[in-house]
Amino acid sequence: MTTNNPAQTARILAGYSQHRDSLIPVLQEVQQQYGYLPAEAMQQIADYLHLSNSTVYAVSTFYSQFRFVPGGRSTVKICCGTACHVQGGARILDDTERRLGIKPGGTTTDGEYTLETVACVGACALAPVVIVDDRVYGRMTSAETNRVLSENSRTEAEVEP
Ligand code: FES
């Protein structure tokens, strides 16, 4: 994740035609670059595509994939697909919300975690599934999720200078 850089955003924009059909792929690539959609980058996108800032904002808020604030150092995703839900995923989500003090889409005040829900990730045999960054954990419980988060926090603290 990097901070907003107009030159970098301009390089991304240069790869797209200045047509409104480019809006979604541009938003996706800009978010991939920064980890979220910085307000300045959204203005730059609007100017490039000859759209109003409010149009870019309205389209991007329509899709849950876009974020408007930087995410945490780690992302916790709780699968809310049917198999995971039936196997206790909803309970894990409730408990994790309480533990982190945030709702899905939120980031903890210390910037450590962003919490998200996801639809089925294709690992139903392992339900309920929790994903921390790129690591998939199956047959989870709230206690086990707590343990993984505590361990993850400790590991991050160790690697920080
Ligand atoms: S429902 Fe969670 S992995 Fe399929």
Coordinates of N, CA, C and O and ligand atoms in Angstrom, one line a residue:
M1 N 0.8 -1.2 0.0 CA 0.0 0.0 0.0 C 0.9 1.3 0.0 O 1.9 1.3 0.7
T2 N 0.5 2.2 -0.8 CA 1.3 3.5 -0.9 C 0.4 4.7 -0.7 O -0.8 4.5 -0.7
T3 N 1.0 5.8 -0.4 CA 0.2 7.0 -0.3 C -0.1 7.6 -1.6 O 0.6 7.2 -2.6
N4 N -1.1 8.5 -1.7 CA -1.5 9.0 -3.0 C -0.3 9.7 -3.7 O 0.4 10.4 -3.1
N5 N -0.2 9.4 -5.0 CA 0.9 9.9 -5.8 C 0.3 10.3 -7.2 O 0.0 9.4 -8.0
P6 N 0.1 11.6 -7.4 CA -0.6 12.0 -8.7 C 0.1 11.5 -9.9 O -0.6 11.1 -10.9
A7 N 1.4 11.4 -9.9 CA 2.1 10.9 -11.1 C 1.8 9.4 -11.3 O 1.6 9.0 -12.5
Q8 N 1.8 8.7 -10.2 CA 1.4 7.3 -10.3 C 0.0 7.1 -10.8 O -0.2 6.2 -11.7
T9 N -0.9 7.9 -10.3 CA -2.3 7.8 -10.8 C -2.4 8.1 -12.3 O -3.1 7.5 -13.0
A10 N -1.6 9.1 -12.7 CA -1.6 9.5 -14.1 C -1.1 8.4 -15.0 O -1.6 8.1 -16.1
R11 N -0.1 7.7 -14.5 CA 0.4 6.5 -15.3 C -0.6 5.4 -15.4 O -0.8 4.8 -16.5
I12 N -1.4 5.2 -14.3 CA -2.5 4.2 -14.4 C -3.5 4.7 -15.4 O -4.0 4.0 -16.3
L13 N -3.9 6.0 -15.3 CA -5.0 6.5 -16.2 C -4.5 6.5 -17.7 O -5.4 6.2 -18.6
A14 N -3.3 6.6 -18.0 CA -2.8 6.7 -19.3 C -3.0 5.3 -20.0 O -3.1 5.2 -21.3
G15 N -3.3 4.3 -19.3 CA -3.5 2.9 -19.9 C -5.0 2.7 -20.3 O -5.3 1.7 -20.7
Y16 N -5.8 3.8 -20.0 CA -7.2 3.6 -20.3 C -7.7 4.7 -21.2 O -7.2 5.8 -21.2
S17 N -8.8 4.4 -22.0 CA -9.4 5.4 -22.8 C -10.2 6.4 -21.9 O -10.6 6.0 -20.8
Q18 N -10.3 7.6 -22.4 CA -11.0 8.6 -21.6 C -12.5 8.5 -21.7 O -13.2 9.5 -21.9
H19 N -13.0 7.3 -21.6 CA -14.5 7.0 -21.7 C -15.0 6.5 -20.4 O -14.3 5.9 -19.7
R20 N -16.2 6.8 -20.1 CA -16.8 6.5 -18.8 C -16.8 4.9 -18.6 O -16.8 4.5 -17.4
D21 N -16.7 4.1 -19.7 CA -16.6 2.7 -19.5 C -15.3 2.3 -18.8 O -15.2 1.2 -18.3
S22 N -14.4 3.2 -18.8 CA -13.1 2.9 -18.1 C -13.2 3.0 -16.6 O -12.3 2.6 -15.9
L23 N -14.3 3.6 -16.1 CA -14.3 4.0 -14.7 C -14.1 2.8 -13.8 O -13.2 2.9 -12.9
I24 N -14.8 1.7 -13.9 CA -14.7 0.6 -12.9 C -13.3 0.0 -13.0 O -12.6 -0.1 -12.0
P25 N -12.7 -0.3 -14.2 CA -11.4 -0.9 -14.2 C -10.3 0.1 -13.7 O -9.4 -0.3 -13.0
V26 N -10.5 1.4 -13.9 CA -9.6 2.4 -13.4 C -9.7 2.4 -11.8 O -8.7 2.4 -11.2
L27 N -10.9 2.4 -11.3 CA -11.1 2.4 -9.8 C -10.4 1.2 -9.2 O -9.7 1.3 -8.2
Q28 N -10.6 0.1 -9.9 CA -10.0 -1.2 -9.4 C -8.5 -1.1 -9.4 O -7.8 -1.5 -8.4
E29 N -7.9 -0.6 -10.5 CA -6.4 -0.5 -10.5 C -5.9 0.5 -9.5 O -4.8 0.3 -8.9
V30 N -6.6 1.6 -9.4 CA -6.1 2.6 -8.4 C -6.2 2.1 -7.0 O -5.3 2.3 -6.2
Q31 N -7.3 1.4 -6.7 CA -7.4 0.8 -5.4 C -6.3 -0.3 -5.2 O -5.7 -0.4 -4.1
Q32 N -6.0 -1.0 -6.2 CA -4.9 -2.0 -6.1 C -3.6 -1.4 -5.8 O -2.8 -1.8 -5.0
Q33 N -3.4 -0.2 -6.4 CA -2.2 0.5 -6.2 C -2.0 1.1 -4.7 O -1.0 0.9 -4.1
Y34 N -3.1 1.7 -4.2 CA -3.0 2.4 -2.9 C -3.6 1.6 -1.8 O -3.5 2.0 -0.6
G35 N -4.4 0.6 -2.1 CA -5.1 -0.2 -1.1 C -6.5 0.4 -0.7 O -7.2 -0.1 0.1
Y36 N -6.7 1.6 -1.3 CA -8.0 2.3 -1.1 C -8.1 3.4 -2.2 O -7.2 3.5 -3.0
L37 N -9.2 4.1 -2.2 CA -9.3 5.2 -3.2 C -9.1 6.5 -2.6 O -10.1 7.1 -1.9
P38 N -7.9 7.1 -2.7 CA -7.7 8.4 -2.1 C -8.6 9.5 -2.8 O -8.8 9.4 -4.0
A39 N -9.1 10.5 -2.0 CA -10.0 11.5 -2.6 C -9.3 12.2 -3.7 O -10.0 12.5 -4.7
E40 N -8.0 12.5 -3.6 CA -7.3 13.2 -4.7 C -7.3 12.4 -5.9 O -7.4 12.9 -7.1
A41 N -7.1 11.1 -5.8 CA -7.0 10.2 -7.0 C -8.4 10.2 -7.6 O -8.5 10.1 -8.9
M42 N -9.5 10.2 -6.8 CA -10.8 10.1 -7.4 C -11.1 11.4 -8.2 O -11.7 11.3 -9.2
Q43 N -10.6 12.5 -7.7 CA -10.8 13.8 -8.5 C -10.0 13.7 -9.8 O -10.5 14.1 -10.9
Q44 N -8.8 13.1 -9.7 CA -8.0 13.0 -10.9 C -8.7 12.1 -11.9 O -8.7 12.3 -13.1
I45 N -9.3 11.0 -11.4 CA -10.0 10.1 -12.3 C -11.2 10.8 -13.0 O -11.4 10.7 -14.2
A46 N -11.9 11.6 -12.2 CA -13.1 12.3 -12.7 C -12.6 13.3 -13.8 O -13.2 13.3 -14.9
D47 N -11.5 14.0 -13.6 CA -11.0 14.9 -14.6 C -10.7 14.2 -15.9 O -11.0 14.6 -17.0
Y48 N -10.0 13.1 -15.7 CA -9.5 12.3 -16.9 C -10.6 11.8 -17.7 O -10.6 11.8 -18.9
L49 N -11.7 11.3 -17.0 CA -12.8 10.7 -17.7 C -13.9 11.7 -18.1 O -15.0 11.3 -18.6
H50 N -13.7 12.9 -17.8 CA -14.6 14.0 -18.0 C -16.0 13.7 -17.3 O -17.1 13.8 -17.9
L51 N -15.9 13.2 -16.1 CA -17.0 13.0 -15.3 C -17.0 13.9 -14.1 O -16.0 14.4 -13.7
S52 N -18.2 14.1 -13.5 CA -18.2 14.9 -12.2 C -17.6 14.1 -11.1 O -17.7 12.8 -11.1
N53 N -17.1 14.8 -10.1 CA -16.6 14.1 -8.9 C -17.7 13.3 -8.3 O -17.5 12.2 -7.8
S54 N -18.9 13.8 -8.3 CA -20.0 13.1 -7.6 C -20.4 11.9 -8.4 O -20.8 10.9 -7.7
T55 N -20.2 11.9 -9.7 CA -20.5 10.6 -10.4 C -19.5 9.5 -10.0 O -19.9 8.4 -9.8
V56 N -18.3 9.9 -10.0 CA -17.2 8.9 -9.6 C -17.5 8.4 -8.2 O -17.4 7.2 -7.9
Y57 N -17.9 9.3 -7.3 CA -18.1 8.9 -5.9 C -19.4 8.0 -5.9 O -19.4 7.0 -5.2
A58 N -20.4 8.4 -6.6 CA -21.7 7.6 -6.6 C -21.4 6.2 -7.1 O -21.9 5.2 -6.5
V59 N -20.7 6.0 -8.2 CA -20.4 4.7 -8.8 C -19.5 3.9 -7.8 O -19.8 2.7 -7.5
S60 N -18.5 4.5 -7.2 CA -17.6 3.8 -6.4 C -18.3 3.3 -5.1 O -18.0 2.3 -4.5
T61 N -19.2 4.2 -4.5 CA -19.8 3.8 -3.3 C -20.9 2.7 -3.5 O -21.3 2.0 -2.6
F62 N -21.3 2.5 -4.8 CA -22.3 1.5 -5.1 C -21.7 0.1 -4.9 O -22.3 -0.9 -4.6
Y63 N -20.4 0.0 -5.2 CA -19.7 -1.3 -5.1 C -19.0 -1.5 -3.8 O -18.1 -0.7 -3.5
S64 N -19.3 -2.6 -3.1 CA -18.7 -2.8 -1.8 C -17.2 -3.1 -1.9 O -16.5 -3.1 -0.9
Q65 N -16.6 -3.4 -3.1 CA -15.2 -3.7 -3.2 C -14.3 -2.5 -3.0 O -13.1 -2.6 -2.8
F66 N -14.9 -1.3 -3.1 CA -14.1 -0.1 -3.0 C -14.0 0.4 -1.5 O -15.0 0.5 -0.9
R67 N -12.8 0.9 -1.2 CA -12.6 1.5 0.2 C -12.2 2.9 0.0 O -11.5 3.2 -0.9
F68 N -12.6 3.7 1.0 CA -12.3 5.2 0.9 C -11.3 5.6 2.0 O -11.0 6.8 2.1
V69 N -10.9 4.7 2.8 CA -9.9 5.0 3.9 C -8.9 3.9 3.8 O -9.2 2.8 3.4
P70 N -7.7 4.1 4.2 CA -6.7 3.1 4.1 C -7.1 1.9 5.0 O -7.7 2.1 6.0
G71 N -6.8 0.7 4.5 CA -7.1 -0.5 5.3 C -6.1 -0.7 6.4 O -5.0 0.0 6.5
G72 N -6.3 -1.7 7.3 CA -5.4 -2.0 8.3 C -4.2 -2.7 7.8 O -4.1 -3.1 6.6
R73 N -3.2 -3.0 8.7 CA -2.0 -3.7 8.2 C -2.4 -5.1 7.9 O -1.8 -5.8 7.0
S74 N -3.4 -5.7 8.5 CA -3.9 -7.0 8.2 C -5.4 -6.9 7.9 O -6.1 -6.1 8.5
T75 N -5.8 -7.8 7.1 CA -7.3 -7.9 6.8 C -7.8 -9.2 7.2 O -7.2 -10.3 6.9
V76 N -8.9 -9.2 8.0 CA -9.5 -10.4 8.5 C -10.8 -10.5 7.7 O -11.7 -9.6 7.7
K77 N -11.0 -11.6 7.0 CA -12.2 -11.8 6.2 C -12.9 -13.0 6.8 O -12.3 -14.1 7.0
I78 N -14.2 -12.8 7.0 CA -15.0 -13.9 7.6 C -16.0 -14.3 6.5 O -16.7 -13.5 6.0
C79 N -15.9 -15.6 6.2 CA -16.8 -16.1 5.1 C -18.3 -16.2 5.6 O -18.5 -16.7 6.7
C80 N -19.2 -15.6 4.9 CA -20.6 -15.5 5.3 C -21.4 -16.3 4.2 O -22.6 -16.1 4.1
G81 N -20.7 -17.2 3.5 CA -21.5 -18.0 2.5 C -22.4 -19.0 3.3 O -22.2 -19.2 4.6
T82 N -23.2 -19.7 2.7 CA -24.2 -20.6 3.4 C -23.6 -21.6 4.2 O -23.9 -21.7 5.4
A83 N -22.6 -22.4 3.7 CA -22.0 -23.4 4.5 C -21.3 -22.9 5.7 O -21.5 -23.4 6.8
C84 N -20.6 -21.8 5.6 CA -19.9 -21.2 6.7 C -20.9 -20.6 7.7 O -20.8 -20.8 8.9
H85 N -22.0 -20.0 7.2 CA -23.0 -19.5 8.1 C -23.6 -20.6 9.0 O -23.7 -20.5 10.2
V86 N -24.0 -21.7 8.3 CA -24.6 -22.8 9.0 C -23.7 -23.4 10.0 O -24.1 -23.8 11.1
Q87 N -22.4 -23.4 9.7 CA -21.4 -24.0 10.6 C -20.9 -23.1 11.7 O -20.0 -23.4 12.4
G88 N -21.5 -21.9 11.8 CA -21.1 -21.0 12.9 C -20.4 -19.7 12.5 O -19.9 -19.0 13.4
G89 N -20.3 -19.5 11.2 CA -19.6 -18.3 10.8 C -20.2 -17.0 11.3 O -19.5 -16.0 11.6
A90 N -21.5 -16.9 11.5 CA -22.2 -15.7 12.0 C -21.7 -15.4 13.4 O -21.5 -14.3 13.8
R91 N -21.6 -16.5 14.2 CA -21.1 -16.3 15.6 C -19.7 -15.8 15.6 O -19.3 -14.9 16.4
I92 N -18.8 -16.4 14.7 CA -17.4 -15.9 14.7 C -17.4 -14.4 14.3 O -16.6 -13.7 14.8
L93 N -18.3 -14.1 13.3 CA -18.3 -12.7 12.9 C -18.7 -11.8 14.1 O -18.0 -10.8 14.3
D94 N -19.7 -12.1 14.8 CA -20.2 -11.4 16.0 C -19.1 -11.2 17.0 O -18.8 -10.1 17.4
D95 N -18.4 -12.3 17.3 CA -17.4 -12.3 18.3 C -16.2 -11.5 17.8 O -15.5 -10.8 18.6
T96 N -15.9 -11.6 16.6 CA -14.7 -10.9 16.0 C -15.0 -9.4 16.0 O -14.1 -8.5 16.3
E97 N -16.2 -9.0 15.6 CA -16.6 -7.6 15.7 C -16.4 -7.1 17.1 O -15.9 -6.0 17.3
R98 N -16.9 -7.8 18.1 CA -16.7 -7.4 19.5 C -15.3 -7.3 19.9 O -14.8 -6.3 20.5
R99 N -14.5 -8.3 19.5 CA -13.1 -8.3 19.9 C -12.3 -7.1 19.3 O -11.5 -6.4 20.0
L100 N -12.6 -6.8 18.0 CA -11.9 -5.7 17.3 C -12.5 -4.4 17.5 O -11.9 -3.3 17.3
G101 N -13.8 -4.4 18.0 CA -14.6 -3.1 18.2 C -14.9 -2.4 16.9 O -15.0 -1.2 16.8
I102 N -15.1 -3.2 15.8 CA -15.4 -2.6 14.5 C -16.4 -3.5 13.8 O -16.6 -4.7 14.1
K103 N -17.1 -3.0 12.8 CA -18.0 -3.7 12.0 C -17.3 -4.0 10.7 O -16.3 -3.4 10.3
P104 N -17.9 -4.9 9.8 CA -17.3 -5.2 8.5 C -17.1 -3.9 7.7 O -18.0 -3.0 7.7
G105 N -16.0 -3.7 7.1 CA -15.7 -2.5 6.4 C -14.9 -1.5 7.2 O -14.3 -0.6 6.7
G106 N -14.8 -1.8 8.5 CA -14.1 -0.9 9.4 C -12.7 -1.3 9.7 O -12.3 -2.4 9.4
T107 N -11.9 -0.4 10.2 CA -10.5 -0.6 10.6 C -10.3 -0.2 12.0 O -10.8 0.8 12.5
T108 N -9.5 -1.0 12.7 CA -9.3 -0.7 14.2 C -8.6 0.6 14.3 O -7.8 1.0 13.4
T109 N -8.8 1.3 15.4 CA -8.2 2.7 15.6 C -6.7 2.6 15.5 O -6.0 3.6 15.2
D110 N -6.1 1.5 15.9 CA -4.6 1.4 15.9 C -4.1 1.0 14.5 O -2.9 0.9 14.2
G111 N -5.0 0.9 13.5 CA -4.6 0.6 12.1 C -4.2 -0.8 11.9 O -3.6 -1.2 10.9
E112 N -4.4 -1.7 12.9 CA -3.9 -3.0 12.8 C -4.8 -3.9 11.9 O -4.3 -4.7 11.1
Y113 N -6.1 -3.9 12.1 CA -7.0 -4.8 11.4 C -8.1 -4.1 10.6 O -8.7 -3.1 11.2
T114 N -8.4 -4.6 9.4 CA -9.6 -4.3 8.7 C -10.4 -5.5 8.7 O -9.9 -6.6 8.5
L115 N -11.7 -5.4 9.0 CA -12.6 -6.6 9.0 C -13.5 -6.5 7.8 O -14.1 -5.5 7.5
E116 N -13.6 -7.7 7.2 CA -14.5 -7.8 6.0 C -15.3 -9.1 6.0 O -14.8 -10.0 6.6
T117 N -16.4 -9.1 5.3 CA -17.1 -10.4 5.1 C -16.9 -10.7 3.7 O -16.8 -9.8 2.8
V118 N -16.9 -12.0 3.4 CA -16.8 -12.4 2.0 C -17.9 -13.5 1.7 O -18.3 -14.2 2.7
A119 N -18.3 -13.6 0.5 CA -19.2 -14.7 0.1 C -18.4 -15.9 0.0 O -17.1 -15.9 0.2
C120 N -19.0 -17.0 -0.3 CA -18.3 -18.3 -0.4 C -16.9 -18.2 -1.1 O -16.8 -17.7 -2.2
V121 N -15.9 -18.7 -0.4 CA -14.5 -18.6 -1.0 C -14.2 -20.0 -1.6 O -13.0 -20.2 -2.0
G122 N -15.1 -20.9 -1.7 CA -14.9 -22.2 -2.4 C -14.2 -23.2 -1.5 O -13.6 -24.2 -2.1
A123 N -14.2 -23.0 -0.2 CA -13.6 -24.0 0.7 C -14.6 -24.5 1.7 O -14.4 -24.7 2.9
C124 N -15.9 -24.7 1.2 CA -17.0 -25.1 2.0 C -16.7 -26.3 2.9 O -17.2 -26.4 4.0
A125 N -15.9 -27.3 2.4 CA -15.6 -28.5 3.2 C -14.9 -28.1 4.5 O -14.8 -28.9 5.4
L126 N -14.3 -26.9 4.5 CA -13.5 -26.4 5.7 C -14.4 -25.5 6.5 O -13.8 -24.9 7.5
A127 N -15.6 -25.3 6.2 CA -16.5 -24.3 6.9 C -16.5 -24.6 8.5 O -16.5 -25.7 8.9
P128 N -16.5 -23.5 9.2 CA -16.5 -22.1 8.8 C -15.0 -21.6 8.6 O -14.1 -22.0 9.3
V129 N -14.9 -20.7 7.6 CA -13.6 -20.3 7.1 C -13.3 -18.8 7.5 O -14.2 -18.0 7.4
V130 N -12.1 -18.6 7.9 CA -11.7 -17.2 8.2 C -10.4 -17.1 7.5 O -9.5 -18.0 7.4
I131 N -10.2 -15.9 6.9 CA -9.0 -15.6 6.1 C -8.3 -14.4 6.7 O -8.9 -13.3 6.9
V132 N -7.0 -14.6 7.1 CA -6.3 -13.5 7.6 C -5.2 -13.2 6.6 O -4.3 -14.1 6.4
D133 N -5.2 -12.0 6.0 CA -4.4 -11.7 4.9 C -4.5 -12.8 3.8 O -5.7 -13.0 3.4
D134 N -3.5 -13.5 3.4 CA -3.7 -14.5 2.4 C -3.9 -15.9 3.0 O -3.9 -16.9 2.2
R135 N -3.9 -16.0 4.3 CA -3.9 -17.3 4.9 C -5.4 -17.8 5.2 O -6.1 -17.0 5.8
V136 N -5.7 -19.0 4.7 CA -7.1 -19.5 4.9 C -7.1 -20.4 6.1 O -6.3 -21.4 6.2
Y137 N -8.0 -20.2 7.0 CA -8.1 -21.1 8.2 C -9.5 -21.7 8.2 O -10.5 -21.0 8.0
G138 N -9.5 -23.1 8.3 CA -10.7 -23.8 8.2 C -11.2 -24.3 9.5 O -10.4 -24.4 10.5
R139 N -12.4 -24.7 9.6 CA -13.1 -25.3 10.8 C -12.8 -24.4 12.0 O -12.3 -24.9 13.1
M140 N -13.1 -23.1 11.8 CA -12.7 -22.2 12.8 C -13.8 -22.1 13.9 O -15.0 -22.4 13.7
T141 N -13.3 -21.6 15.0 CA -14.3 -21.2 16.1 C -13.9 -19.8 16.5 O -12.8 -19.3 16.1
S142 N -14.7 -19.2 17.4 CA -14.3 -17.8 17.8 C -13.0 -17.9 18.6 O -12.2 -17.0 18.5
A143 N -12.9 -18.9 19.4 CA -11.6 -19.0 20.3 C -10.4 -19.1 19.4 O -9.4 -18.5 19.6
E144 N -10.5 -19.9 18.3 CA -9.4 -20.2 17.4 C -9.1 -18.9 16.6 O -8.0 -18.5 16.4
T145 N -10.1 -18.2 16.3 CA -10.0 -16.9 15.5 C -9.2 -15.9 16.4 O -8.3 -15.3 16.0
N146 N -9.6 -15.9 17.7 CA -8.9 -15.0 18.7 C -7.5 -15.4 18.8 O -6.6 -14.5 18.8
R147 N -7.2 -16.7 18.8 CA -5.8 -17.1 18.9 C -5.0 -16.7 17.7 O -3.9 -16.2 17.8
V148 N -5.6 -16.9 16.5 CA -4.9 -16.5 15.3 C -4.6 -15.0 15.3 O -3.5 -14.6 14.9
L149 N -5.6 -14.2 15.7 CA -5.4 -12.8 15.7 C -4.3 -12.3 16.7 O -3.5 -11.5 16.4
S150 N -4.3 -13.0 17.9 CA -3.3 -12.6 18.9 C -1.9 -13.0 18.4 O -1.0 -12.2 18.5
E151 N -1.8 -14.2 17.7 CA -0.5 -14.6 17.2 C -0.1 -13.6 16.1 O 1.1 -13.2 16.0
N152 N -1.0 -13.3 15.2 CA -0.7 -12.4 14.1 C -0.2 -11.0 14.6 O 0.7 -10.4 14.1
S153 N -0.9 -10.5 15.7 CA -0.5 -9.2 16.3 C 1.0 -9.3 16.8 O 1.8 -8.4 16.7
R154 N 1.2 -10.4 17.5 CA 2.6 -10.6 18.1 C 3.6 -10.7 17.0 O 4.7 -10.0 17.1
T155 N 3.3 -11.4 15.9 CA 4.3 -11.5 14.8 C 4.5 -10.2 14.2 O 5.7 -9.8 13.9
E156 N 3.5 -9.4 14.0 CA 3.7 -8.1 13.4 C 4.5 -7.2 14.3 O 5.4 -6.4 13.8
A157 N 4.3 -7.3 15.6 CA 5.0 -6.4 16.5 C 6.5 -6.8 16.5 O 7.4 -6.0 16.6
E158 N 6.8 -8.1 16.3 CA 8.2 -8.6 16.2 C 8.9 -8.1 15.0 O 10.1 -7.8 15.0
V159 N 8.2 -8.0 13.8 CA 8.9 -7.6 12.6 C 9.0 -6.1 12.5 O 9.8 -5.6 11.7
E160 N 8.2 -5.3 13.3 CA 8.3 -3.9 13.2 C 9.6 -3.4 13.8 O 10.1 -4.0 14.8
P161 N 10.3 -2.4 13.1 CA 11.6 -2.0 13.6 C 11.5 -1.3 15.0 O 10.5 -0.8 15.3
Ligands
FES1 S1 -19.5 -20.9 2.3 FE1 -17.6 -20.4 3.2 S2 -16.2 -21.4 1.9 FE2 -18.1 -21.8 1.0

